[in-house]
Amino acid sequence: MSKNSRGRRYKEGEHSFRTVFQRDRDRIIHCNAFRRLEYKTQVFIYHEGDHYRTRLTHTIEVSQIARTIARALNLNEELSEANALAHDLGHPPFGHTGEKILDHLMEEHGGFEHNLHSLRIVEHLERRYPNFRGLNLTWEVREGIVKHSSEHDRPEAIKEYAPEKASCLEAQIVDVADEIAYNNHDIDDGLSSEMLSVSQLKEVELWQEIYARIKKRFPREDFKVHKSQTIIQIINQQVTDLITQILKEIEKRKISSAQDVRNVGKPIARFSDEIDKKNTELKKLIKKNLYSHHRVIRMADKADRIL
């Protein structure tokens, strides 16, 4: 468990009753960039309806999942929560399409990458304190921001955050919690918008085996209940599998400290081969039928014209 911090860029006194990671979490929640997540989305345009996830509701869901995993593994919950709440701060409007367009427009200036922009926000753009720019977050939370998600996102140029080492386990579980949250709310929002159908999801083992079991168990309930219960059970299955696999990795690698986790050099927070295979199948279907839906493509074209 990560108990001690390497500190902040600008030295501050300790708080009487809040840990450094609690203070990081609170600073993130109260910053302007966090509030702006309410008006940003990943797939759907904000004005399409209040039943679809925004970046803010997604972030809250990621935080909840990450805290559950952290508690089960006896990790530092506040550090995981702070990382979860900060993980999407740098996303532009118009979802992934917006990032691609901005990356192209900023090509002569090094491009645009949302994790680096998240770091830019917490280190420079937020102005809340008289003695320094940014939020002055701990090194561990800033590290989690720049190392978030896939390997190709890692900013090798930022040597301060030891790109050759793995991030702390509290940050690693946020990466997977992020995937769990967005895959499942893409199903939920996709079905609600009718861009996905149950007949399409029948091709996905992860969905179909649980959906069939739920329908059999609650035959008198309507589709909304069947859908919600299926998604709840998928999330529970994925979280349980992840916790089990991490414990196996800790035992196999004889990990006994946060530094041991870093020295592995790659994430140990990952699914079993069985669940990973099912997840890959699900992601392929979502990409094919939701992200490539003509309504989503039309939104992307609008974003291109606006930016």
PDB file of C-alpha atoms in Angstrom:
ATOM      1  CA  MET A   1       0.000   0.000   0.000  1.00  0.00           C
ATOM      2  CA  SER A   2       1.231   3.487  -0.863  1.00  0.00           C
ATOM      3  CA  LYS A   3       1.184   5.284   2.493  1.00  0.00           C
ATOM      4  CA  ASN A   4       3.934   7.842   2.120  1.00  0.00           C
ATOM      5  CA  SER A   5       4.237  10.458  -0.595  1.00  0.00           C
ATOM      6  CA  ARG A   6       7.318  11.805  -2.342  1.00  0.00           C
ATOM      7  CA  GLY A   7       5.767  15.176  -1.667  1.00  0.00           C
ATOM      8  CA  ARG A   8       4.489  18.161  -3.577  1.00  0.00           C
ATOM      9  CA  ARG A   9       6.355  20.397  -6.007  1.00  0.00           C
ATOM     10  CA  TYR A  10       5.885  23.321  -3.609  1.00  0.00           C
ATOM     11  CA  LYS A  11       6.308  22.511   0.060  1.00  0.00           C
ATOM     12  CA  GLU A  12       3.234  22.859   2.266  1.00  0.00           C
ATOM     13  CA  GLY A  13       2.512  22.160   5.904  1.00  0.00           C
ATOM     14  CA  GLU A  14       0.626  19.031   6.941  1.00  0.00           C
ATOM     15  CA  HIS A  15      -3.119  19.280   7.555  1.00  0.00           C
ATOM     16  CA  SER A  16      -4.467  18.577  11.041  1.00  0.00           C
ATOM     17  CA  PHE A  17      -6.892  15.816  10.078  1.00  0.00           C
ATOM     18  CA  ARG A  18      -6.576  15.117   6.343  1.00  0.00           C
ATOM     19  CA  THR A  19      -3.913  13.018   4.662  1.00  0.00           C
ATOM     20  CA  VAL A  20      -2.013  14.354   1.652  1.00  0.00           C
ATOM     21  CA  PHE A  21      -4.050  12.159  -0.690  1.00  0.00           C
ATOM     22  CA  GLN A  22      -7.348  13.280   0.850  1.00  0.00           C
ATOM     23  CA  ARG A  23      -6.275  16.858   0.195  1.00  0.00           C
ATOM     24  CA  ASP A  24      -5.422  15.961  -3.413  1.00  0.00           C
ATOM     25  CA  ARG A  25      -8.857  14.417  -3.862  1.00  0.00           C
ATOM     26  CA  ASP A  26     -10.558  17.486  -2.419  1.00  0.00           C
ATOM     27  CA  ARG A  27      -8.525  19.888  -4.569  1.00  0.00           C
ATOM     28  CA  ILE A  28      -9.512  17.975  -7.690  1.00  0.00           C
ATOM     29  CA  ILE A  29     -13.215  17.949  -6.776  1.00  0.00           C
ATOM     30  CA  HIS A  30     -13.237  21.718  -6.183  1.00  0.00           C
ATOM     31  CA  CYS A  31     -11.283  22.735  -9.295  1.00  0.00           C
ATOM     32  CA  ASN A  32     -12.831  24.305 -12.393  1.00  0.00           C
ATOM     33  CA  ALA A  33     -11.684  21.532 -14.730  1.00  0.00           C
ATOM     34  CA  PHE A  34     -13.569  18.940 -12.685  1.00  0.00           C
ATOM     35  CA  ARG A  35     -16.834  20.880 -12.958  1.00  0.00           C
ATOM     36  CA  ARG A  36     -16.363  21.230 -16.710  1.00  0.00           C
ATOM     37  CA  LEU A  37     -16.528  17.440 -17.057  1.00  0.00           C
ATOM     38  CA  GLU A  38     -20.302  17.812 -16.705  1.00  0.00           C
ATOM     39  CA  TYR A  39     -20.489  19.227 -20.233  1.00  0.00           C
ATOM     40  CA  LYS A  40     -18.148  16.761 -21.931  1.00  0.00           C
ATOM     41  CA  THR A  41     -19.000  13.312 -23.271  1.00  0.00           C
ATOM     42  CA  GLN A  42     -17.180  10.352 -24.762  1.00  0.00           C
ATOM     43  CA  VAL A  43     -19.638   9.173 -27.413  1.00  0.00           C
ATOM     44  CA  PHE A  44     -22.927  11.054 -27.167  1.00  0.00           C
ATOM     45  CA  ILE A  45     -23.427  14.787 -27.558  1.00  0.00           C
ATOM     46  CA  TYR A  46     -24.277  16.452 -24.232  1.00  0.00           C
ATOM     47  CA  HIS A  47     -27.628  17.911 -25.328  1.00  0.00           C
ATOM     48  CA  GLU A  48     -29.003  14.530 -26.476  1.00  0.00           C
ATOM     49  CA  GLY A  49     -30.435  13.836 -23.032  1.00  0.00           C
ATOM     50  CA  ASP A  50     -29.684  13.574 -19.343  1.00  0.00           C
ATOM     51  CA  HIS A  51     -29.870   9.772 -19.351  1.00  0.00           C
ATOM     52  CA  TYR A  52     -26.501   9.447 -21.105  1.00  0.00           C
ATOM     53  CA  ARG A  53     -23.178   9.545 -19.277  1.00  0.00           C
ATOM     54  CA  THR A  54     -21.029  12.626 -19.284  1.00  0.00           C
ATOM     55  CA  ARG A  55     -17.335  12.680 -18.414  1.00  0.00           C
ATOM     56  CA  LEU A  56     -18.383  13.718 -14.906  1.00  0.00           C
ATOM     57  CA  THR A  57     -20.753  10.810 -14.271  1.00  0.00           C
ATOM     58  CA  HIS A  58     -18.214   8.456 -15.838  1.00  0.00           C
ATOM     59  CA  THR A  59     -15.512   9.782 -13.508  1.00  0.00           C
ATOM     60  CA  ILE A  60     -17.740   9.218 -10.472  1.00  0.00           C
ATOM     61  CA  GLU A  61     -18.387   5.634 -11.596  1.00  0.00           C
ATOM     62  CA  VAL A  62     -14.662   5.000 -12.087  1.00  0.00           C
ATOM     63  CA  SER A  63     -13.981   6.398  -8.624  1.00  0.00           C
ATOM     64  CA  GLN A  64     -16.572   4.095  -7.042  1.00  0.00           C
ATOM     65  CA  ILE A  65     -15.180   1.003  -8.763  1.00  0.00           C
ATOM     66  CA  ALA A  66     -11.582   1.936  -7.942  1.00  0.00           C
ATOM     67  CA  ARG A  67     -12.378   2.473  -4.259  1.00  0.00           C
ATOM     68  CA  THR A  68     -14.066  -0.929  -4.072  1.00  0.00           C
ATOM     69  CA  ILE A  69     -10.998  -2.626  -5.536  1.00  0.00           C
ATOM     70  CA  ALA A  70      -8.595  -0.620  -3.369  1.00  0.00           C
ATOM     71  CA  ARG A  71     -10.462  -1.545  -0.202  1.00  0.00           C
ATOM     72  CA  ALA A  72     -10.557  -5.236  -1.108  1.00  0.00           C
ATOM     73  CA  LEU A  73      -6.777  -5.196  -1.648  1.00  0.00           C
ATOM     74  CA  ASN A  74      -6.042  -3.060   1.435  1.00  0.00           C
ATOM     75  CA  LEU A  75      -4.584  -0.297  -0.739  1.00  0.00           C
ATOM     76  CA  ASN A  76      -4.712   3.450  -0.154  1.00  0.00           C
ATOM     77  CA  GLU A  77      -8.301   4.313  -1.063  1.00  0.00           C
ATOM     78  CA  GLU A  78      -7.743   8.071  -1.045  1.00  0.00           C
ATOM     79  CA  LEU A  79      -4.871   7.786  -3.532  1.00  0.00           C
ATOM     80  CA  SER A  80      -6.949   5.610  -5.857  1.00  0.00           C
ATOM     81  CA  GLU A  81      -9.876   7.995  -5.560  1.00  0.00           C
ATOM     82  CA  ALA A  82      -7.723  11.041  -6.330  1.00  0.00           C
ATOM     83  CA  ASN A  83      -6.290   9.305  -9.404  1.00  0.00           C
ATOM     84  CA  ALA A  84      -9.770   8.299 -10.552  1.00  0.00           C
ATOM     85  CA  LEU A  85     -11.193  11.794 -10.151  1.00  0.00           C
ATOM     86  CA  ALA A  86      -8.293  13.324 -12.095  1.00  0.00           C
ATOM     87  CA  HIS A  87      -8.020  10.789 -14.902  1.00  0.00           C
ATOM     88  CA  ASP A  88     -10.266  12.600 -17.425  1.00  0.00           C
ATOM     89  CA  LEU A  89      -9.566  16.257 -16.585  1.00  0.00           C
ATOM     90  CA  GLY A  90      -7.666  16.836 -19.831  1.00  0.00           C
ATOM     91  CA  HIS A  91     -10.235  15.443 -22.240  1.00  0.00           C
ATOM     92  CA  PRO A  92     -11.485  18.004 -24.764  1.00  0.00           C
ATOM     93  CA  PRO A  93     -15.120  18.405 -25.867  1.00  0.00           C
ATOM     94  CA  PHE A  94     -16.486  16.021 -28.517  1.00  0.00           C
ATOM     95  CA  GLY A  95     -14.901  12.922 -26.995  1.00  0.00           C
ATOM     96  CA  HIS A  96     -12.207  10.961 -28.801  1.00  0.00           C
ATOM     97  CA  THR A  97     -13.033  12.760 -32.040  1.00  0.00           C
ATOM     98  CA  GLY A  98     -12.191  16.086 -30.415  1.00  0.00           C
ATOM     99  CA  GLU A  99      -8.821  14.768 -29.291  1.00  0.00           C
ATOM    100  CA  LYS A 100      -7.931  13.472 -32.761  1.00  0.00           C
ATOM    101  CA  ILE A 101      -8.819  16.786 -34.371  1.00  0.00           C
ATOM    102  CA  LEU A 102      -6.908  18.838 -31.789  1.00  0.00           C
ATOM    103  CA  ASP A 103      -3.912  16.523 -32.145  1.00  0.00           C
ATOM    104  CA  HIS A 104      -3.892  17.211 -35.876  1.00  0.00           C
ATOM    105  CA  LEU A 105      -4.358  20.967 -35.432  1.00  0.00           C
ATOM    106  CA  MET A 106      -1.528  21.109 -32.877  1.00  0.00           C
ATOM    107  CA  GLU A 107       0.820  18.889 -34.891  1.00  0.00           C
ATOM    108  CA  GLU A 108       3.427  21.629 -35.355  1.00  0.00           C
ATOM    109  CA  HIS A 109       3.472  22.229 -31.594  1.00  0.00           C
ATOM    110  CA  GLY A 110       3.870  18.640 -30.418  1.00  0.00           C
ATOM    111  CA  GLY A 111       0.274  17.519 -30.865  1.00  0.00           C
ATOM    112  CA  PHE A 112      -2.440  17.115 -28.239  1.00  0.00           C
ATOM    113  CA  GLU A 113      -2.677  14.230 -25.764  1.00  0.00           C
ATOM    114  CA  HIS A 114      -5.303  14.301 -23.028  1.00  0.00           C
ATOM    115  CA  ASN A 115      -3.126  12.839 -20.261  1.00  0.00           C
ATOM    116  CA  LEU A 116      -0.475  15.485 -20.821  1.00  0.00           C
ATOM    117  CA  HIS A 117      -3.196  18.116 -20.881  1.00  0.00           C
ATOM    118  CA  SER A 118      -4.531  16.769 -17.567  1.00  0.00           C
ATOM    119  CA  LEU A 119      -1.060  17.295 -16.125  1.00  0.00           C
ATOM    120  CA  ARG A 120      -0.921  20.776 -17.650  1.00  0.00           C
ATOM    121  CA  ILE A 121      -4.234  21.606 -15.969  1.00  0.00           C
ATOM    122  CA  VAL A 122      -3.221  20.486 -12.469  1.00  0.00           C
ATOM    123  CA  GLU A 123       0.278  21.978 -12.712  1.00  0.00           C
ATOM    124  CA  HIS A 124      -0.329  25.279 -14.517  1.00  0.00           C
ATOM    125  CA  LEU A 125      -3.824  26.165 -15.711  1.00  0.00           C
ATOM    126  CA  GLU A 126      -5.780  25.960 -12.460  1.00  0.00           C
ATOM    127  CA  ARG A 127      -5.357  29.164 -10.430  1.00  0.00           C
ATOM    128  CA  ARG A 128      -6.581  28.824  -6.844  1.00  0.00           C
ATOM    129  CA  TYR A 129      -3.558  29.528  -4.649  1.00  0.00           C
ATOM    130  CA  PRO A 130      -1.441  32.677  -4.169  1.00  0.00           C
ATOM    131  CA  ASN A 131       1.979  31.026  -3.881  1.00  0.00           C
ATOM    132  CA  PHE A 132       1.970  28.658  -6.857  1.00  0.00           C
ATOM    133  CA  ARG A 133       0.235  27.817 -10.113  1.00  0.00           C
ATOM    134  CA  GLY A 134      -1.887  24.698 -10.409  1.00  0.00           C
ATOM    135  CA  LEU A 135      -3.149  22.470  -7.604  1.00  0.00           C
ATOM    136  CA  ASN A 136       0.249  21.387  -6.250  1.00  0.00           C
ATOM    137  CA  LEU A 137      -0.798  17.731  -6.151  1.00  0.00           C
ATOM    138  CA  THR A 138       1.443  15.013  -4.771  1.00  0.00           C
ATOM    139  CA  TRP A 139       3.977  13.301  -7.024  1.00  0.00           C
ATOM    140  CA  GLU A 140       1.993  10.039  -6.901  1.00  0.00           C
ATOM    141  CA  VAL A 141      -1.203  11.564  -8.278  1.00  0.00           C
ATOM    142  CA  ARG A 142       0.676  13.436 -11.005  1.00  0.00           C
ATOM    143  CA  GLU A 143       2.450  10.200 -11.911  1.00  0.00           C
ATOM    144  CA  GLY A 144      -0.887   8.415 -12.154  1.00  0.00           C
ATOM    145  CA  ILE A 145      -2.150  11.114 -14.509  1.00  0.00           C
ATOM    146  CA  VAL A 146       0.728  10.903 -17.000  1.00  0.00           C
ATOM    147  CA  LYS A 147       0.855   7.095 -16.937  1.00  0.00           C
ATOM    148  CA  HIS A 148      -2.899   6.573 -17.234  1.00  0.00           C
ATOM    149  CA  SER A 149      -4.175   3.884 -19.618  1.00  0.00           C
ATOM    150  CA  SER A 150      -2.307   2.342 -22.514  1.00  0.00           C
ATOM    151  CA  GLU A 151       1.423   2.060 -23.041  1.00  0.00           C
ATOM    152  CA  HIS A 152       1.455   4.338 -26.094  1.00  0.00           C
ATOM    153  CA  ASP A 153       0.073   7.177 -23.986  1.00  0.00           C
ATOM    154  CA  ARG A 154       3.156   7.213 -21.768  1.00  0.00           C
ATOM    155  CA  PRO A 155       5.039  10.505 -22.100  1.00  0.00           C
ATOM    156  CA  GLU A 156       8.592   9.212 -22.282  1.00  0.00           C
ATOM    157  CA  ALA A 157       9.896  12.772 -22.396  1.00  0.00           C
ATOM    158  CA  ILE A 158       8.720  13.381 -18.829  1.00  0.00           C
ATOM    159  CA  LYS A 159      11.588  11.744 -16.978  1.00  0.00           C
ATOM    160  CA  GLU A 160      10.441  13.064 -13.608  1.00  0.00           C
ATOM    161  CA  TYR A 161       7.804  10.336 -13.455  1.00  0.00           C
ATOM    162  CA  ALA A 162      10.103   7.357 -14.089  1.00  0.00           C
ATOM    163  CA  PRO A 163       8.479   6.116 -17.333  1.00  0.00           C
ATOM    164  CA  GLU A 164      10.519   2.894 -17.187  1.00  0.00           C
ATOM    165  CA  LYS A 165       8.752   1.837 -13.987  1.00  0.00           C
ATOM    166  CA  ALA A 166       5.167   0.797 -13.387  1.00  0.00           C
ATOM    167  CA  SER A 167       2.881   3.225 -11.610  1.00  0.00           C
ATOM    168  CA  CYS A 168       1.686   2.459  -8.088  1.00  0.00           C
ATOM    169  CA  LEU A 169      -1.010  -0.195  -7.737  1.00  0.00           C
ATOM    170  CA  GLU A 170      -3.548   2.437  -6.664  1.00  0.00           C
ATOM    171  CA  ALA A 171      -3.139   4.088 -10.078  1.00  0.00           C
ATOM    172  CA  GLN A 172      -3.078   0.793 -11.978  1.00  0.00           C
ATOM    173  CA  ILE A 173      -6.491  -0.231 -10.673  1.00  0.00           C
ATOM    174  CA  VAL A 174      -7.905   3.108 -11.870  1.00  0.00           C
ATOM    175  CA  ASP A 175      -6.827   2.210 -15.421  1.00  0.00           C
ATOM    176  CA  VAL A 176      -8.824  -1.019 -15.278  1.00  0.00           C
ATOM    177  CA  ALA A 177     -11.746   0.580 -13.410  1.00  0.00           C
ATOM    178  CA  ASP A 178     -11.895   3.091 -16.269  1.00  0.00           C
ATOM    179  CA  GLU A 179     -12.211   0.269 -18.793  1.00  0.00           C
ATOM    180  CA  ILE A 180     -14.844  -1.521 -16.712  1.00  0.00           C
ATOM    181  CA  ALA A 181     -16.903   1.651 -16.385  1.00  0.00           C
ATOM    182  CA  TYR A 182     -16.825   2.814 -19.998  1.00  0.00           C
ATOM    183  CA  ASN A 183     -17.428  -0.619 -21.541  1.00  0.00           C
ATOM    184  CA  ASN A 184     -20.497  -1.154 -19.399  1.00  0.00           C
ATOM    185  CA  HIS A 185     -21.949   2.324 -19.715  1.00  0.00           C
ATOM    186  CA  ASP A 186     -21.406   2.135 -23.474  1.00  0.00           C
ATOM    187  CA  ILE A 187     -23.676  -0.928 -23.414  1.00  0.00           C
ATOM    188  CA  ASP A 188     -26.217   0.882 -21.238  1.00  0.00           C
ATOM    189  CA  ASP A 189     -26.224   4.121 -23.228  1.00  0.00           C
ATOM    190  CA  GLY A 190     -26.019   2.264 -26.533  1.00  0.00           C
ATOM    191  CA  LEU A 191     -29.134   0.244 -25.734  1.00  0.00           C
ATOM    192  CA  SER A 192     -30.972   3.314 -24.404  1.00  0.00           C
ATOM    193  CA  SER A 193     -30.196   5.239 -27.598  1.00  0.00           C
ATOM    194  CA  GLU A 194     -31.063   2.203 -29.754  1.00  0.00           C
ATOM    195  CA  MET A 195     -27.648   2.357 -31.402  1.00  0.00           C
ATOM    196  CA  LEU A 196     -27.039  -1.088 -29.927  1.00  0.00           C
ATOM    197  CA  SER A 197     -29.542  -3.935 -29.853  1.00  0.00           C
ATOM    198  CA  VAL A 198     -29.929  -7.044 -27.734  1.00  0.00           C
ATOM    199  CA  SER A 199     -29.647  -9.168 -30.882  1.00  0.00           C
ATOM    200  CA  GLN A 200     -26.204  -7.662 -31.539  1.00  0.00           C
ATOM    201  CA  LEU A 201     -25.111  -8.261 -27.945  1.00  0.00           C
ATOM    202  CA  LYS A 202     -26.110 -11.924 -28.212  1.00  0.00           C
ATOM    203  CA  GLU A 203     -22.868 -12.342 -30.165  1.00  0.00           C
ATOM    204  CA  VAL A 204     -20.929 -11.427 -27.013  1.00  0.00           C
ATOM    205  CA  GLU A 205     -20.451 -14.237 -24.507  1.00  0.00           C
ATOM    206  CA  LEU A 206     -19.855 -11.872 -21.571  1.00  0.00           C
ATOM    207  CA  TRP A 207     -23.279 -10.296 -22.099  1.00  0.00           C
ATOM    208  CA  GLN A 208     -25.312 -13.275 -23.280  1.00  0.00           C
ATOM    209  CA  GLU A 209     -24.493 -15.771 -20.530  1.00  0.00           C
ATOM    210  CA  ILE A 210     -25.434 -13.300 -17.776  1.00  0.00           C
ATOM    211  CA  TYR A 211     -28.425 -11.807 -19.632  1.00  0.00           C
ATOM    212  CA  ALA A 212     -29.947 -15.267 -20.162  1.00  0.00           C
ATOM    213  CA  ARG A 213     -29.469 -16.087 -16.487  1.00  0.00           C
ATOM    214  CA  ILE A 214     -31.099 -12.807 -15.385  1.00  0.00           C
ATOM    215  CA  LYS A 215     -34.114 -13.291 -17.676  1.00  0.00           C
ATOM    216  CA  LYS A 216     -34.626 -16.787 -16.315  1.00  0.00           C
ATOM    217  CA  ARG A 217     -34.345 -15.613 -12.719  1.00  0.00           C
ATOM    218  CA  PHE A 218     -36.697 -12.617 -13.142  1.00  0.00           C
ATOM    219  CA  PRO A 219     -39.130 -13.645 -15.920  1.00  0.00           C
ATOM    220  CA  ARG A 220     -41.806 -11.085 -15.002  1.00  0.00           C
ATOM    221  CA  GLU A 221     -39.526  -8.060 -15.038  1.00  0.00           C
ATOM    222  CA  ASP A 222     -39.245  -5.768 -18.053  1.00  0.00           C
ATOM    223  CA  PHE A 223     -36.205  -5.149 -20.236  1.00  0.00           C
ATOM    224  CA  LYS A 224     -34.959  -2.161 -18.222  1.00  0.00           C
ATOM    225  CA  VAL A 225     -34.539  -4.347 -15.146  1.00  0.00           C
ATOM    226  CA  HIS A 226     -32.986  -7.185 -17.153  1.00  0.00           C
ATOM    227  CA  LYS A 227     -30.540  -4.757 -18.749  1.00  0.00           C
ATOM    228  CA  SER A 228     -29.581  -3.087 -15.479  1.00  0.00           C
ATOM    229  CA  GLN A 229     -29.152  -6.363 -13.613  1.00  0.00           C
ATOM    230  CA  THR A 230     -27.035  -7.789 -16.422  1.00  0.00           C
ATOM    231  CA  ILE A 231     -24.709  -4.783 -16.377  1.00  0.00           C
ATOM    232  CA  ILE A 232     -24.472  -4.903 -12.577  1.00  0.00           C
ATOM    233  CA  GLN A 233     -23.475  -8.573 -12.728  1.00  0.00           C
ATOM    234  CA  ILE A 234     -20.937  -7.979 -15.517  1.00  0.00           C
ATOM    235  CA  ILE A 235     -19.263  -5.250 -13.454  1.00  0.00           C
ATOM    236  CA  ASN A 236     -19.262  -7.484 -10.373  1.00  0.00           C
ATOM    237  CA  GLN A 237     -17.730 -10.352 -12.350  1.00  0.00           C
ATOM    238  CA  GLN A 238     -15.000  -8.127 -13.780  1.00  0.00           C
ATOM    239  CA  VAL A 239     -14.148  -6.506 -10.432  1.00  0.00           C
ATOM    240  CA  THR A 240     -14.003  -9.882  -8.681  1.00  0.00           C
ATOM    241  CA  ASP A 241     -11.807 -11.318 -11.429  1.00  0.00           C
ATOM    242  CA  LEU A 242      -9.440  -8.341 -11.281  1.00  0.00           C
ATOM    243  CA  ILE A 243      -9.037  -8.562  -7.495  1.00  0.00           C
ATOM    244  CA  THR A 244      -8.371 -12.299  -7.726  1.00  0.00           C
ATOM    245  CA  GLN A 245      -5.760 -11.839 -10.459  1.00  0.00           C
ATOM    246  CA  ILE A 246      -3.943  -9.057  -8.620  1.00  0.00           C
ATOM    247  CA  LEU A 247      -3.699 -11.204  -5.498  1.00  0.00           C
ATOM    248  CA  LYS A 248      -2.242 -14.015  -7.618  1.00  0.00           C
ATOM    249  CA  GLU A 249       0.325 -11.622  -9.127  1.00  0.00           C
ATOM    250  CA  ILE A 250       1.305 -10.328  -5.683  1.00  0.00           C
ATOM    251  CA  GLU A 251       1.847 -13.872  -4.431  1.00  0.00           C
ATOM    252  CA  LYS A 252       3.665 -15.054  -7.560  1.00  0.00           C
ATOM    253  CA  ARG A 253       6.045 -12.077  -7.635  1.00  0.00           C
ATOM    254  CA  LYS A 254       6.444 -11.969  -3.829  1.00  0.00           C
ATOM    255  CA  ILE A 255       5.423  -8.310  -3.738  1.00  0.00           C
ATOM    256  CA  SER A 256       5.510  -6.765  -0.275  1.00  0.00           C
ATOM    257  CA  SER A 257       5.821  -3.015  -0.919  1.00  0.00           C
ATOM    258  CA  ALA A 258       4.815  -0.206  -3.260  1.00  0.00           C
ATOM    259  CA  GLN A 259       8.371  -0.159  -4.615  1.00  0.00           C
ATOM    260  CA  ASP A 260       8.118  -3.856  -5.509  1.00  0.00           C
ATOM    261  CA  VAL A 261       5.073  -2.999  -7.627  1.00  0.00           C
ATOM    262  CA  ARG A 262       6.971  -0.248  -9.451  1.00  0.00           C
ATOM    263  CA  ASN A 263       9.988  -2.453 -10.066  1.00  0.00           C
ATOM    264  CA  VAL A 264       7.904  -4.963 -12.041  1.00  0.00           C
ATOM    265  CA  GLY A 265       8.033  -2.401 -14.852  1.00  0.00           C
ATOM    266  CA  LYS A 266       4.596  -3.219 -16.215  1.00  0.00           C
ATOM    267  CA  PRO A 267       1.076  -3.296 -14.764  1.00  0.00           C
ATOM    268  CA  ILE A 268       0.092  -6.231 -12.586  1.00  0.00           C
ATOM    269  CA  ALA A 269      -3.528  -5.049 -12.468  1.00  0.00           C
ATOM    270  CA  ARG A 270      -5.133  -7.036 -15.255  1.00  0.00           C
ATOM    271  CA  PHE A 271      -7.898  -9.543 -15.907  1.00  0.00           C
ATOM    272  CA  SER A 272      -7.564 -13.293 -16.186  1.00  0.00           C
ATOM    273  CA  ASP A 273      -7.086 -14.624 -19.715  1.00  0.00           C
ATOM    274  CA  GLU A 274     -10.718 -15.792 -19.782  1.00  0.00           C
ATOM    275  CA  ILE A 275     -12.228 -12.423 -18.840  1.00  0.00           C
ATOM    276  CA  ASP A 276      -9.718 -10.549 -20.991  1.00  0.00           C
ATOM    277  CA  LYS A 277     -10.808 -12.580 -24.015  1.00  0.00           C
ATOM    278  CA  LYS A 278     -14.485 -11.880 -23.297  1.00  0.00           C
ATOM    279  CA  ASN A 279     -13.729  -8.179 -22.812  1.00  0.00           C
ATOM    280  CA  THR A 280     -11.914  -8.006 -26.144  1.00  0.00           C
ATOM    281  CA  GLU A 281     -14.946  -9.545 -27.837  1.00  0.00           C
ATOM    282  CA  LEU A 282     -17.199  -6.950 -26.196  1.00  0.00           C
ATOM    283  CA  LYS A 283     -14.962  -4.023 -27.167  1.00  0.00           C
ATOM    284  CA  LYS A 284     -14.872  -5.176 -30.797  1.00  0.00           C
ATOM    285  CA  LEU A 285     -18.666  -5.262 -30.920  1.00  0.00           C
ATOM    286  CA  ILE A 286     -18.979  -1.806 -29.332  1.00  0.00           C
ATOM    287  CA  LYS A 287     -16.458  -0.363 -31.785  1.00  0.00           C
ATOM    288  CA  LYS A 288     -18.200  -1.945 -34.764  1.00  0.00           C
ATOM    289  CA  ASN A 289     -21.801  -1.168 -33.843  1.00  0.00           C
ATOM    290  CA  LEU A 290     -21.674   1.900 -31.579  1.00  0.00           C
ATOM    291  CA  TYR A 291     -18.566   3.951 -32.354  1.00  0.00           C
ATOM    292  CA  SER A 292     -19.121   3.377 -36.083  1.00  0.00           C
ATOM    293  CA  HIS A 293     -22.871   4.074 -35.962  1.00  0.00           C
ATOM    294  CA  HIS A 294     -23.985   6.677 -38.502  1.00  0.00           C
ATOM    295  CA  ARG A 295     -25.289   8.963 -35.719  1.00  0.00           C
ATOM    296  CA  VAL A 296     -21.894   8.912 -33.990  1.00  0.00           C
ATOM    297  CA  ILE A 297     -20.121   9.522 -37.311  1.00  0.00           C
ATOM    298  CA  ARG A 298     -22.434  12.478 -37.943  1.00  0.00           C
ATOM    299  CA  MET A 299     -21.541  13.906 -34.509  1.00  0.00           C
ATOM    300  CA  ALA A 300     -17.851  13.503 -35.357  1.00  0.00           C
ATOM    301  CA  ASP A 301     -18.315  15.414 -38.611  1.00  0.00           C
ATOM    302  CA  LYS A 302     -19.985  18.257 -36.710  1.00  0.00           C
ATOM    303  CA  ALA A 303     -17.114  18.330 -34.214  1.00  0.00           C
ATOM    304  CA  ASP A 304     -14.627  18.498 -37.088  1.00  0.00           C
ATOM    305  CA  ARG A 305     -16.366  21.527 -38.568  1.00  0.00           C
ATOM    306  CA  ILE A 306     -16.621  23.321 -35.206  1.00  0.00           C
ATOM    307  CA  LEU A 307     -12.984  22.770 -34.229  1.00  0.00           C
TER     308      LEU A 307
END
